[in-house]
Short mmCIF file of the C-alpha atoms (twelve columns), coordinates in Angstrom:
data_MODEL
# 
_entry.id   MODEL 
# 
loop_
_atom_site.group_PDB 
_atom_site.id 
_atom_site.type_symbol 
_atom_site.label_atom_id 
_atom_site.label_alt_id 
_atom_site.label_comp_id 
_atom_site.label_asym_id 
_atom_site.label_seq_id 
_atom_site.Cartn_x 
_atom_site.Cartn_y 
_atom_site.Cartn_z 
_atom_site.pdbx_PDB_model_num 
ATOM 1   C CA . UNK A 1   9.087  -5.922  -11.961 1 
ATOM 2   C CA . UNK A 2   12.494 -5.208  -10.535 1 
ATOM 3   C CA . UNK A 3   14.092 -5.548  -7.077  1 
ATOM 4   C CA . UNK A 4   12.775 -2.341  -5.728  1 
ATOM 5   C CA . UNK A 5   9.513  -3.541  -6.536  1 
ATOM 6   C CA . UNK A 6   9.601  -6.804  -4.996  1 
ATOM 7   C CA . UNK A 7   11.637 -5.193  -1.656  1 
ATOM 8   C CA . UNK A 8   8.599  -2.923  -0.859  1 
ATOM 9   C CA . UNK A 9   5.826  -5.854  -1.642  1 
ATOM 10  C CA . UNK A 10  7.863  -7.673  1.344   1 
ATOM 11  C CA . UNK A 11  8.255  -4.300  3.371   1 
ATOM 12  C CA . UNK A 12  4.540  -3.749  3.123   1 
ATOM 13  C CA . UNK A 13  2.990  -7.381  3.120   1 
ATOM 14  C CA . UNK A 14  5.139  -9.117  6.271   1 
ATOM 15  C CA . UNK A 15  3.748  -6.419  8.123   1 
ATOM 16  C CA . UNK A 16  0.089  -7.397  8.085   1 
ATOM 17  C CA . UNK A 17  -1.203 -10.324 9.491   1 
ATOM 18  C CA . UNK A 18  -1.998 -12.762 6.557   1 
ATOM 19  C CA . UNK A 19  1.602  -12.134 5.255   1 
ATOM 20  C CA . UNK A 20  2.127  -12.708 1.889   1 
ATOM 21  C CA . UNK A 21  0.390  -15.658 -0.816  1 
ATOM 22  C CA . UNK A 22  3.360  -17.091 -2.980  1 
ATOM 23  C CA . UNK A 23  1.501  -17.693 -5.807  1 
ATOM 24  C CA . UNK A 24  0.614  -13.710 -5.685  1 
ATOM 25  C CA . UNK A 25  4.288  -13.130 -5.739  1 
ATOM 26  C CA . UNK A 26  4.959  -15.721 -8.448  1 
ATOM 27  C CA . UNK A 27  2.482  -13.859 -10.494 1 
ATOM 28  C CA . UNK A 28  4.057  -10.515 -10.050 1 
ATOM 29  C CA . UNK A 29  7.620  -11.432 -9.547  1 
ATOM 30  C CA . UNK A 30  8.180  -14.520 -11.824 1 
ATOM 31  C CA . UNK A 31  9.208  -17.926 -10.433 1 
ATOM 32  C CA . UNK A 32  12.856 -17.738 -10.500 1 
ATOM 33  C CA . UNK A 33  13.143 -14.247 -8.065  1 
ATOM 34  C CA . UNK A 34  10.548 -16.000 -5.313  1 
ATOM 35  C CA . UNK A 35  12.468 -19.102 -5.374  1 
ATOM 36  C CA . UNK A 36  15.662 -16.683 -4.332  1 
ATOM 37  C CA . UNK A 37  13.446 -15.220 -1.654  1 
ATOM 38  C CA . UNK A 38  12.449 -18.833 -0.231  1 
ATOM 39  C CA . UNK A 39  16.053 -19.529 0.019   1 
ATOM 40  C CA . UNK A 40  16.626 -16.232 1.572   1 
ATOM 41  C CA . UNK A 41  14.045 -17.343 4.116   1 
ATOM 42  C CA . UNK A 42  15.122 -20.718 4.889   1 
ATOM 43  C CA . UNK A 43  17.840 -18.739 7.228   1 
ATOM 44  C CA . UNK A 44  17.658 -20.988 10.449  1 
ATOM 45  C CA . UNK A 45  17.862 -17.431 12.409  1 
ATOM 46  C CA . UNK A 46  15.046 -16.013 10.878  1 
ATOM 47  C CA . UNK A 47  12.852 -18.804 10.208  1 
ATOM 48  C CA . UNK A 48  10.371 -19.978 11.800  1 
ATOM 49  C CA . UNK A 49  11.117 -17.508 15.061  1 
ATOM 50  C CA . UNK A 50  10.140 -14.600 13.281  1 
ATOM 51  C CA . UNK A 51  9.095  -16.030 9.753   1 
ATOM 52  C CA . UNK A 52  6.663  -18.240 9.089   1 
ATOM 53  C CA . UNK A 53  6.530  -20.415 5.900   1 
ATOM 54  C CA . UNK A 54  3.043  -21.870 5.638   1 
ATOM 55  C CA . UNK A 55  1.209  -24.392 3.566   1 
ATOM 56  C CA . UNK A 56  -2.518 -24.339 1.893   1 
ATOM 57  C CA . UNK A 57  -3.956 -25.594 5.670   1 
ATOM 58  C CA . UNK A 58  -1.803 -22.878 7.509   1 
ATOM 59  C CA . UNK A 59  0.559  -25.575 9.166   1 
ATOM 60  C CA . UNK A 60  4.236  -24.755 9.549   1 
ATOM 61  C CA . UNK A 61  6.750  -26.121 6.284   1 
ATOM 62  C CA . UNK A 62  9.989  -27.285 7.803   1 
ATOM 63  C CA . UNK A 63  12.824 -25.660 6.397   1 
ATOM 64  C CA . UNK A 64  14.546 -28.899 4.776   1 
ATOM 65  C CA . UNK A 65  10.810 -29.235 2.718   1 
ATOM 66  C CA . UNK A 66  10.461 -25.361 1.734   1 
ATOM 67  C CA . UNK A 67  10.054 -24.756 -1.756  1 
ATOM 68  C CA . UNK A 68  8.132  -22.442 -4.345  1 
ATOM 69  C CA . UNK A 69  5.705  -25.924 -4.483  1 
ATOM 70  C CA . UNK A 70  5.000  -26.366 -0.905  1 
ATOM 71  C CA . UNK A 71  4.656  -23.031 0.828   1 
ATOM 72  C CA . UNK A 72  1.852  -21.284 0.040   1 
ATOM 73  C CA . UNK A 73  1.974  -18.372 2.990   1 
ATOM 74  C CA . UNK A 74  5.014  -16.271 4.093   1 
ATOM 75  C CA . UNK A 75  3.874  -14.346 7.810   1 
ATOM 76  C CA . UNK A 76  5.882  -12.868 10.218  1 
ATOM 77  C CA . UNK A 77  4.989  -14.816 13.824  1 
ATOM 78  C CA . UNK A 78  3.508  -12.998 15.797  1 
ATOM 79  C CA . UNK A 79  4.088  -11.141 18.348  1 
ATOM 80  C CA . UNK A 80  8.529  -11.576 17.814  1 
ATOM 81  C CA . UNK A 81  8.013  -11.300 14.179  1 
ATOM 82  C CA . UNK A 82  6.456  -8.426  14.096  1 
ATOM 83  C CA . UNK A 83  8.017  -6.986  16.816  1 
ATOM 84  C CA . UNK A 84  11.496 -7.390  14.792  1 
ATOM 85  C CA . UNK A 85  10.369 -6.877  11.669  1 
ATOM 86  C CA . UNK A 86  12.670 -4.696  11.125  1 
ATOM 87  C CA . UNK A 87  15.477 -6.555  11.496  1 
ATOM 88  C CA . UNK A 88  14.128 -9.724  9.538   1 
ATOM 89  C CA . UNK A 89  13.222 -7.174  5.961   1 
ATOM 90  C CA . UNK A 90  16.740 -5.756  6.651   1 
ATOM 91  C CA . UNK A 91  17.932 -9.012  6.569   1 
ATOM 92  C CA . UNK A 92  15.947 -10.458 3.719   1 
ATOM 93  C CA . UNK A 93  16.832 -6.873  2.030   1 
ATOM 94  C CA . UNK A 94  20.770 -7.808  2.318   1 
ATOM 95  C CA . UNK A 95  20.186 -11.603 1.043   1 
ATOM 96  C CA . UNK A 96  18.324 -10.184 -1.599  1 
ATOM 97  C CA . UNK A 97  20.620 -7.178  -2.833  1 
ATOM 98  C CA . UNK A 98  23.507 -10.181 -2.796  1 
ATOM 99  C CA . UNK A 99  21.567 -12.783 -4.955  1 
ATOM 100 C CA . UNK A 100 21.883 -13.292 -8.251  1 
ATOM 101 C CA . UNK A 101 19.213 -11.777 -10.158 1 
ATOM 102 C CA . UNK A 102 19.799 -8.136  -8.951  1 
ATOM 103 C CA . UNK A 103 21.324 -7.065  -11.253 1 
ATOM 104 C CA . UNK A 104 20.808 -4.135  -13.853 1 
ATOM 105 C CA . UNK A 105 19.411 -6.415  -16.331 1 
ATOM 106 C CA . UNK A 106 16.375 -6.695  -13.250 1 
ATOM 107 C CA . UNK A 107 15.914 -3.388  -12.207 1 
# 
């Protein structure tokens, strides 16, 4: 699956509460594209005011620990999260256009 794809998984899944599994996007998105999304999401702006990155018991993973092997939840906080969601998917959307794998090869 491509960029798009992935882009309107995150558009659709921040916005309800559970957020989105990692291994689910693994699965769908391949290892390497997620890992450029948890590096998108370590932004100390973003995260953990309106992001947060979770482990298997729902506690908080600090930002220096964040990996594809230790989060296991991405959720926007609620209620600033979700009340700026907007702004946090436009920013993950700008991180991700910029990264690496988007490119036509991906689409």
């Amino acid at each position: 699956m491509g960029s798009e794809q992935l882009l309107d998984v995150l558009m659709l899944g921040l916005r309800v509460c559970d957020g989105l599994l990692i291994k689910d996007l693994v699965e769908q998105f391949g290892s390497q594209r997620i890992i450029q999304l948890i590096d998108a999401l370590k932004d100390p702006t973003v995260t953990p005011r309106l992001v947060s990155l979770l482990d298997g018991q729902d506690e908080p993973v600090p930002l220096e620990e964040a990996d594809i092997a230790t989060i296991y939840r991405v959720r926007l906080t609620d209620p600033e999260g979700f009340l700026l969601s907007n702004e946090v998917l436009s920013s993950l959307f700008t991180r991700l256009m910029e990264s690496p794998w988007n490119s036509a090869d991906n689409l």
